[in-house]
DNA sequence: AATGAAGGTTCACATAATGAACCGATAAGG
DNA sequence: CCTTATCGGTTCATTATGTGAACCTTCATT
């Protein structure tokens, strides 16, 4: 592996440690010679990616990533990164796909790519649907901390169609299913004749920042097709998580 | 210079470019061979620090810094803590206020709150100015350990305006003044017609981790106003130091 | 005083970085 | 339609650079 690659892996390692860590331990964890590890730490420190506590001599993640992250965020906000993913999903599935962002306890539709078919589902940008009646809402609830989820379930929930699930216990079951599978499914939850599936976009701490979902007329979706859409949504959501947060593509020698 | 150091400088360079940039131009700007630059870009890309637009083949800053920045900010909430302080200073003074962070031997602008006035000073987030020509730089130098300060003063220093002080001896005098008073002042050091004042944000060991500064058109600042701005900057910096290190958090081991 | 583990340094050696020259593709100009 | 000048990317002999066993100093523990 290249020296630069090793140094970046070392940086990742140090970042992943929840406490300031000494040279010897870092070298041990990184499976590098002490001298090698130190040289890299010094290089990384000179550029602000690592910092060393002057008193304890231990190392920790530095401030440079914060500076770079601001530049990155200024140029690539959530939307700009997410839209191509949603577009690709739309082209792959030929169904209406939308991206929602979790903000202020609600889930907002921030982008939609509509199906090219004549019979299609329309979703409006800017809309904000109840969490219990949509696939996106379920996907979000499933990955929210228990406390927030229960706070939501404690409210009275409105039924939009005869199929809308409003019973907290029944919802809990569907949420657990969703968490286990990674994607949610909603049949006629909000609008009759519509089936939709969604997957959460997870931040590095495992919390959902939004969802990607697919909505289609029920007549086009049998069990096999539903399984296809499920995995397509999930793949898109993971791709987006990776693109947003730079999940490490590690390559060993 | 070490290969790792070169790669990190290259990363900084790419981050500083406001547009996606091609290999040849990057190599030219970094003063590296094309092959060398490419190998480094590939290494950086494999770890998510750089990304290459698949269509145009051009390179840009990647998402990995965002992930690392979240880790850093979770442990050392510099920005989260600092931004409200800078905002308050901006509201109090109605002048452009900015926060800089000392990282990798340089002082980087990490947050700016711009003056509401029509005639105002603009400072860019991500910029990195020479220490001897700015108020922030002087404030930093004044509280740096002697050794680091002298290492800086030993370099040849560039003049940006006829007013830029570049003589090491004269700078030492201004630095001592700054240390005695606690705040620095720079008149036309970098940009004609601009006066700025800065105060260091000190860590518990007395070393500067950054600066808070105010920049204003000279026409608005007489001696009385300057004294006001001085003490406002100093108050903001101490408030930030206290917020960052005061009372609780910061547990040494 | 002896021990062991820490951070850090040294230097002969081996490996990984380097860069001139190259390729194929694309675009502009005569 | 050929020439020229870019571009992104690759190759490989040369050599600069990274490597790590052994070393030093310091510090706490025994």
Short mmCIF file of C-alpha atoms (C1' of nucleotides) in Angstrom, two decimals, chain B residues 2-3 22-24 28 34 38 52 57 59, chain D residues 6-12 16-19:
data_model
loop_
_atom_site.label_atom_id
_atom_site.label_comp_id
_atom_site.label_asym_id
_atom_site.label_seq_id
_atom_site.Cartn_x
_atom_site.Cartn_y
_atom_site.Cartn_z
CA UNK B 2 7.65 13.90 3.01
CA UNK B 3 5.35 12.24 0.52
CA UNK B 22 -8.21 18.76 -14.17
CA UNK B 23 -5.13 16.70 -13.48
CA UNK B 24 -2.70 18.78 -15.51
CA UNK B 28 0.94 22.64 -12.39
CA UNK B 34 1.57 14.85 -13.40
CA UNK B 38 -2.23 11.58 -10.04
CA UNK B 52 -13.35 12.72 -9.24
CA UNK B 57 -12.58 13.54 -15.02
CA UNK B 59 -11.14 16.49 -9.22
"C1'" DT D 6 -3.97 19.89 -25.44
"C1'" DC D 7 -5.90 16.58 -22.28
"C1'" DG D 8 -6.10 12.26 -18.79
"C1'" DG D 9 -3.63 8.50 -17.90
"C1'" DT D 10 0.41 4.85 -17.91
"C1'" DT D 11 5.16 2.88 -17.95
"C1'" DC D 12 9.60 1.79 -15.93
"C1'" DA D 16 14.93 9.44 -3.21
"C1'" DT D 17 12.20 8.17 0.52
"C1'" DG D 18 10.15 5.30 3.81
"C1'" DT D 19 11.10 1.59 6.88
#
